[in-house]
XYZ file of C-alpha atoms in Angstrom:
388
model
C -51.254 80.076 51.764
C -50.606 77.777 54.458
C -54.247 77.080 55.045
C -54.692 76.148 51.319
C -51.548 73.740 51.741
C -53.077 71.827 54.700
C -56.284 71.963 52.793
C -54.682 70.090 49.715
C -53.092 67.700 52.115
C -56.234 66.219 53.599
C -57.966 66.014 50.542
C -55.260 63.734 49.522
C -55.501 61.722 52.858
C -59.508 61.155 52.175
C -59.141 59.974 48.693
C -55.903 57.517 49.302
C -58.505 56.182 52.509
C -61.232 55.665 50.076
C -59.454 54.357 47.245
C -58.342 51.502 49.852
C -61.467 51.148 51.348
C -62.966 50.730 47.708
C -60.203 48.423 46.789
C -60.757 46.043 49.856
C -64.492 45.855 49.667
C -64.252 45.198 45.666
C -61.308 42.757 46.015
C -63.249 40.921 48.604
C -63.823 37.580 47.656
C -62.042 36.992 44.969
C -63.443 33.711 44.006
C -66.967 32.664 42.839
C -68.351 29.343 42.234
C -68.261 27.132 39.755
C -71.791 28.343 38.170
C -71.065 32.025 38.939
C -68.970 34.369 37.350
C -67.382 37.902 38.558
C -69.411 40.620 37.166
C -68.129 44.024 36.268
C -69.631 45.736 39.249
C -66.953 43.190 41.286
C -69.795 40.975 42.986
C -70.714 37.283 41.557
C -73.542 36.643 39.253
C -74.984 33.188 38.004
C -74.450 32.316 34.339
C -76.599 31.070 31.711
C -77.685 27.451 31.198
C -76.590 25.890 28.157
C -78.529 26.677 25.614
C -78.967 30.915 26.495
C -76.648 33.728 26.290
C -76.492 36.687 28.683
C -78.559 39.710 27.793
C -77.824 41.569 31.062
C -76.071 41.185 34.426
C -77.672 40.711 37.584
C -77.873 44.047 38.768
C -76.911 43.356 42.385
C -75.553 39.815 44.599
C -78.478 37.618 44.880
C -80.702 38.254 41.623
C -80.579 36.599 39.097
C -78.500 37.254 35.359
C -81.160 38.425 32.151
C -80.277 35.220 29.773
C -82.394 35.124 26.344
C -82.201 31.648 24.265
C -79.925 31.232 21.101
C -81.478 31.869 17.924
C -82.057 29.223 15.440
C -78.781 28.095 13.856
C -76.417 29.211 16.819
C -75.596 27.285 20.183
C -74.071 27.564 23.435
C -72.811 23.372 24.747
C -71.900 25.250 28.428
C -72.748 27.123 31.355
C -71.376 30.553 29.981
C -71.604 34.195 30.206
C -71.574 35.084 26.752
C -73.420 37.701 24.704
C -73.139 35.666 21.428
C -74.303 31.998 20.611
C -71.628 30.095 18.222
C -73.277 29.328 14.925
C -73.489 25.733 13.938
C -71.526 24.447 10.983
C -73.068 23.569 7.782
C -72.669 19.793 6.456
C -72.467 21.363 2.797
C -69.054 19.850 1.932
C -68.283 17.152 -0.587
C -69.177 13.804 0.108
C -70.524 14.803 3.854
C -73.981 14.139 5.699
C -75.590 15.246 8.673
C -76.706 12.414 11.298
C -77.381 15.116 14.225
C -79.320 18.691 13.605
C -78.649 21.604 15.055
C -80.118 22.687 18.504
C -79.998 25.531 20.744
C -77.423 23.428 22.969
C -75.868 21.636 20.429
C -73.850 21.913 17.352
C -74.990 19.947 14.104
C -72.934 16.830 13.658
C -71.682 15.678 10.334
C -70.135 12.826 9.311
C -68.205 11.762 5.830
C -70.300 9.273 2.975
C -68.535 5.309 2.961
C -65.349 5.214 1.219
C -64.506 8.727 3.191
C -62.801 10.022 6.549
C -62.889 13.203 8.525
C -59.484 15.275 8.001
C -59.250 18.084 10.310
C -57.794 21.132 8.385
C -56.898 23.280 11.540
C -59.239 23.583 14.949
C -62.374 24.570 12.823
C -62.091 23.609 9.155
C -62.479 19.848 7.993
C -62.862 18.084 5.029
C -63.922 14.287 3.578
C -60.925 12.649 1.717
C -60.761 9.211 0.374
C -59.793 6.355 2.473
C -56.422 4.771 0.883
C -55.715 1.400 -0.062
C -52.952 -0.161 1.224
C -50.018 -0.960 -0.915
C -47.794 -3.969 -2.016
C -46.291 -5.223 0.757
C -48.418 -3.931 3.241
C -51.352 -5.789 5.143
C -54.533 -4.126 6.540
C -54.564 -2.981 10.716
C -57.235 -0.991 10.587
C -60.640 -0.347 8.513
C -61.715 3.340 7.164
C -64.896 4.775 8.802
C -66.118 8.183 8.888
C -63.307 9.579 11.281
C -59.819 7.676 10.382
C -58.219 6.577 7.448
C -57.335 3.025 6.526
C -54.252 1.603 8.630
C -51.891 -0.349 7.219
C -48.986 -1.939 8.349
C -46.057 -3.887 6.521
C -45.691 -7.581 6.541
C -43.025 -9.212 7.915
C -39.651 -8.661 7.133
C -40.937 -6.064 5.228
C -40.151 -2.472 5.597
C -41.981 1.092 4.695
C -40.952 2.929 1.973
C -39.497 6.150 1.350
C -43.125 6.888 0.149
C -44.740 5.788 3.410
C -47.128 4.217 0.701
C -46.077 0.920 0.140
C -43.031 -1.873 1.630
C -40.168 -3.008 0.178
C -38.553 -6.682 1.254
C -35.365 -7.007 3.085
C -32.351 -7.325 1.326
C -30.098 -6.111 4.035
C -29.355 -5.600 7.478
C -30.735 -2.403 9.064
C -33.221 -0.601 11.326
C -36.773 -2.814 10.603
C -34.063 -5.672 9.060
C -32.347 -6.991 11.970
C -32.904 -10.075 11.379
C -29.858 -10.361 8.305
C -27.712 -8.424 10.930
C -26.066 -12.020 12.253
C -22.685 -12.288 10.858
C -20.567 -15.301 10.804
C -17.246 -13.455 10.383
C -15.086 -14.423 13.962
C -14.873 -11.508 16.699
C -11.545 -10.709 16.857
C -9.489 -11.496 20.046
C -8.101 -8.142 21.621
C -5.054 -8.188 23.876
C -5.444 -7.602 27.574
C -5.135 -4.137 28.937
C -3.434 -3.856 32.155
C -5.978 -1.341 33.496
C -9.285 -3.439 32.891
C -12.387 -1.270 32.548
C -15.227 -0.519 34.585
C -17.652 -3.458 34.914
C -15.929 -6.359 34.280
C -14.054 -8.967 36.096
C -10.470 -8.729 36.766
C -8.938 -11.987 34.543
C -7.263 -13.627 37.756
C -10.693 -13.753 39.446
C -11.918 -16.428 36.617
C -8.866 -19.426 38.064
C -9.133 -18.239 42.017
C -13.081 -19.095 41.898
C -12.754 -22.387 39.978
C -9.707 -23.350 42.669
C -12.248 -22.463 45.409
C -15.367 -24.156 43.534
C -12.559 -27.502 43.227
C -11.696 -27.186 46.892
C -15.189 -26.758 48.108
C -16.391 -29.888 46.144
C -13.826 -31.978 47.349
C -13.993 -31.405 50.784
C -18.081 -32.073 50.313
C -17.520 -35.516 48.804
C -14.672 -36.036 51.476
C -17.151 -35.654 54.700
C -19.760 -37.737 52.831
C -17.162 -40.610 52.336
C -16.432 -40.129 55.783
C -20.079 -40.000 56.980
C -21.356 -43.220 54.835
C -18.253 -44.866 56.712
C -19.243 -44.254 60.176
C -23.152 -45.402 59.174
C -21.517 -48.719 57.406
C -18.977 -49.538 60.445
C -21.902 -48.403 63.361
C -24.522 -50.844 61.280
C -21.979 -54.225 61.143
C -21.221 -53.717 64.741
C -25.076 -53.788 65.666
C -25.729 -56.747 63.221
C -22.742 -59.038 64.532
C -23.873 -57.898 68.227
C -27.209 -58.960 68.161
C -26.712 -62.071 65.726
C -29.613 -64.114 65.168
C -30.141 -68.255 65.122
C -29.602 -70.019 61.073
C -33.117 -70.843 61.135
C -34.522 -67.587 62.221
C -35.394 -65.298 59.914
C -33.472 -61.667 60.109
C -36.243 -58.831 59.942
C -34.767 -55.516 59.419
C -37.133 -52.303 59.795
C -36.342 -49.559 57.499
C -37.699 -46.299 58.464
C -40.996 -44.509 57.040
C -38.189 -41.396 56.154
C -35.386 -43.531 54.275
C -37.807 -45.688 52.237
C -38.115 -42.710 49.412
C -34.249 -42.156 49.633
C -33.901 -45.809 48.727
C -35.618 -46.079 45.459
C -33.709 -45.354 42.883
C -35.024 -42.445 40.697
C -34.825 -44.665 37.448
C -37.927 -47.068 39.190
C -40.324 -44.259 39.752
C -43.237 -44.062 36.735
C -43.516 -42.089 34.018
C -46.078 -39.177 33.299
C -46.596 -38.890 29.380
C -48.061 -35.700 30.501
C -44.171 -34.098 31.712
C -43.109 -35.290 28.422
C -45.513 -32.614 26.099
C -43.408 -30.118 24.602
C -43.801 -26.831 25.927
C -44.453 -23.143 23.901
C -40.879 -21.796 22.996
C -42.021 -18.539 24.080
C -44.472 -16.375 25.821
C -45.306 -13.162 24.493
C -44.812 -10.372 27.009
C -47.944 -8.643 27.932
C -47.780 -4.630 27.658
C -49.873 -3.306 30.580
C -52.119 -0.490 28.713
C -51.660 2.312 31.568
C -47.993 1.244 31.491
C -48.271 2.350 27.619
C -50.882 5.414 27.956
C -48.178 7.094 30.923
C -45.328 6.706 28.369
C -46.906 7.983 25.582
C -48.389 11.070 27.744
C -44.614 12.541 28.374
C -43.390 11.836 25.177
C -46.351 13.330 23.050
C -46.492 17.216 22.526
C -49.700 18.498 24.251
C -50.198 20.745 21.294
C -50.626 17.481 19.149
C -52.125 15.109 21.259
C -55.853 15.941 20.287
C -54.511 15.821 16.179
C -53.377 12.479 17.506
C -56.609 10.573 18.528
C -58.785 12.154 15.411
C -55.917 10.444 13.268
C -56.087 7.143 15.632
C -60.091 7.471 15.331
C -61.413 8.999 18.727
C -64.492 11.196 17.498
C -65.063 14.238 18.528
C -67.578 13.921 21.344
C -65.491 11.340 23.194
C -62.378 13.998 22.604
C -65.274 16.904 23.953
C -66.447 14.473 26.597
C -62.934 13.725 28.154
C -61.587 17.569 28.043
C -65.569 18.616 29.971
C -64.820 15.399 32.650
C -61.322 16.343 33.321
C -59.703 19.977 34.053
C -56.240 18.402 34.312
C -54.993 17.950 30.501
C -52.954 14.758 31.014
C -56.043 13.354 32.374
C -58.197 14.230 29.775
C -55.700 12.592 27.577
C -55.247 9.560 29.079
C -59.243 9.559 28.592
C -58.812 9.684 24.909
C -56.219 6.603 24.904
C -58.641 4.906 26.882
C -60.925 5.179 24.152
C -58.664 4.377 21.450
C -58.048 1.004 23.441
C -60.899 -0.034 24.002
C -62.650 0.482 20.670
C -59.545 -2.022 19.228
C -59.259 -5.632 19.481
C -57.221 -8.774 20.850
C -54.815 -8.277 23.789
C -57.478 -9.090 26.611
C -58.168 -6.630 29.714
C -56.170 -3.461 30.015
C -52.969 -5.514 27.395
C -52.505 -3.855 24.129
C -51.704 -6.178 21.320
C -48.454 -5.836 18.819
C -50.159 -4.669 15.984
C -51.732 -1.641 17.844
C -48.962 -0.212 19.123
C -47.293 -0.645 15.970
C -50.411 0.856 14.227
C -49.617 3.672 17.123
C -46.472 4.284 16.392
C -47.459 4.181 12.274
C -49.796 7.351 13.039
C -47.014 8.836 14.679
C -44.712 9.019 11.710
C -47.293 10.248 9.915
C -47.997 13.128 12.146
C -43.869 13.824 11.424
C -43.300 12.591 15.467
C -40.839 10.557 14.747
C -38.905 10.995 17.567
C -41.663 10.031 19.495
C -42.357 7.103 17.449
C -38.685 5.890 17.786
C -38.882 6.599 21.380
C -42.013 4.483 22.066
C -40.624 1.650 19.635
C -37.556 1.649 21.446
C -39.065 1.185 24.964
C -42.371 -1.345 23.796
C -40.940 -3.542 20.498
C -37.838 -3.840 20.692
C -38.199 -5.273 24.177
C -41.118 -7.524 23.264
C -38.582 -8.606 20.127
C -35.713 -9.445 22.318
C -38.530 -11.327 25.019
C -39.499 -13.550 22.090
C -36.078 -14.419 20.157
């Protein structure tokens, strides 16, 4: 019995040792590159080119993975490891037409007819819907093409609806009204608190700095009497000193230095050109990547890619920016990039007004309106308040 017992006991030694052992040599390396993946059998094995699938792993580390090319009508875009090719999608919806076919490493692109936009109905259903027409009071920001709607954006003092379809005037004062917010009723004079509050001046500071302001003048004006005194009084005693003959003529030098301080300002000429009236305002200039970094935190990733379809980014620039990047604020940033760029006025990296009010527009429409009011807040109203 005791035999058996130490029998049992080593058995159980030998297969803890060899489950370790096993574990080590299997968990070895846990990493593989970026065109290898981790097999089953826990070693590496290369994957398939775009394009192929994988038929069968590479049966040890150094040979190469089976891969068999997708069948007509599927595809594979990456370096994969899959068993299945995706199929590609069918441009057999209303009012839509193909401009790409479909290839073994592509998918078939389709595009809406004029007069229609792309609507994405979740991350793999789409269809064409008719571009809208802006409505009274409203002016056109942005043209309808095969992947956005028709911006539109109100005129001035002007603002949108409860319809989001068209803009009413202003009749009085409020969010997009500000402008009828002056009042001419007279702010009422409240008595002074003892206990003054944070931030502003105590009211005996006001008289103590306009005594000091008083004293310090006065004493200025007092050595400069004194000074032109001394200068008059040192100047007659070196004239009647060294007087000159009747029929001599007096020459008196005045220095290179005092000539300017002699001429009145009155006697020098007039430029016509100081006298042009200058711009009563310069519009401030919104840095773009000052823009895109504000927009990235306030966003929801979730919605950011619903975002530029809506602000027309196609699809392969929004596939082209998430393949270049692995970071997803990066790859985001890309997509803003592109949304920039594809707009016009506001120069080199400066967005104009009307896009980031266009911006903000799409916003509201994706029901991010706290977003929209955040981004408002921190670009328009400041360029407002620049400008008035």
């Amino acid at each position: 019995m005791r035999k058996c017992q130490l029998c049992i006991l080593l058995l159980i030694l030998i297969s803890q040792s060899y489950t370790i052992s096993h574990s080590a040599v299997s968990g070895a390396g846990t990493s593989c590159p970026e065109n290898e993946y981790r097999a089953k059998k826990g070693f590496c094995c290369d994957k398939c080119h775009p394009g192929f699938k994988l038929k069968a792993e590479c049966p040890e580390p150094d040979k190469r993975s089976e891969c068999v090319k997708c069948e007509n009508g599927t595809f594979l875009e990456k370096s994969n490891y899959n068993k299945n090719c995706f199929r590609c999608q069918n441009c057999n919806k209303p009012h839509s037409k193909e401009i790409s076919p479909c290839k073994h490493d592509t998918d078939r692109i389709c595009v809406c007819e004029g007069g229609y936009y792309k609507t994405k109905l979740d991350d793999y259903e789409w269809e064409c819907s008719p571009c809208k027409e802006c409505g009274h009071g409203q002016f056109k920001t942005g043209e309808c093409n095969a992947e956005q709607n028709t911006n539109c954006t109100c005129k001035e003092n002007h603002y949108l609806a409860d319809d989001n379809k068209s803009c009413k005037p202003c009749t009085e004062c409020g969010k997009w009204c500000k402008h009828l917010c002056i009042t001419s009723t007279p702010i009422p004079v409240k008595s002074i608190h003892p206990t003054s509050p944070s931030g502003t001046l105590p009211p005996i500071l006001v008289p103590v700095c306009a005594c000091i302001t008083v004293v310090a003048l006065g004493v200025f004006m007092l050595y400069e009497g004194i000074r032109l005194q001394r200068k008059r009084n040192r100047a007659l005693s070196t004239q009647s000193s060294s007087a000159a003959p009747e029929d001599q003529t007096f020459i008196i030098t005045v220095p290179q230095d005092k000539i300017n301080e002699s001429v009145p300002f009155i006697n020098q000429p007039c430029n016509p050109e100081q006298h042009r009236k200058l711009p009563d305002c310069v519009p401030r200039e919104i840095k773009a990547h000052e823009f895109f970094y504000f927009v990235l935190d306030e966003v929801p990733i979730g919605r950011f890619k619903e975002l530029a379809r809506r602000l027309g980014v196609s699809e392969q620039n929004i596939d082209r920016a998430e393949q270049d990047h692995r970071n997803c604020k990066d790859a985001h940033y890309q997509m803003l990039k592109v949304w920039s760029d594809s707009g016009s006025g506001g120069g080199n990296n400066v967005l104009p007004y009307h896009r980031i009010q266009m911006f903000i527009e799409t916003l509201k429409d994706m029901c991010l309106v706290n977003c929209a009011d955040n981004i408002e807040n921190r670009f328009l109203s400041q360029d407002t308040s620049s400008s008035s």
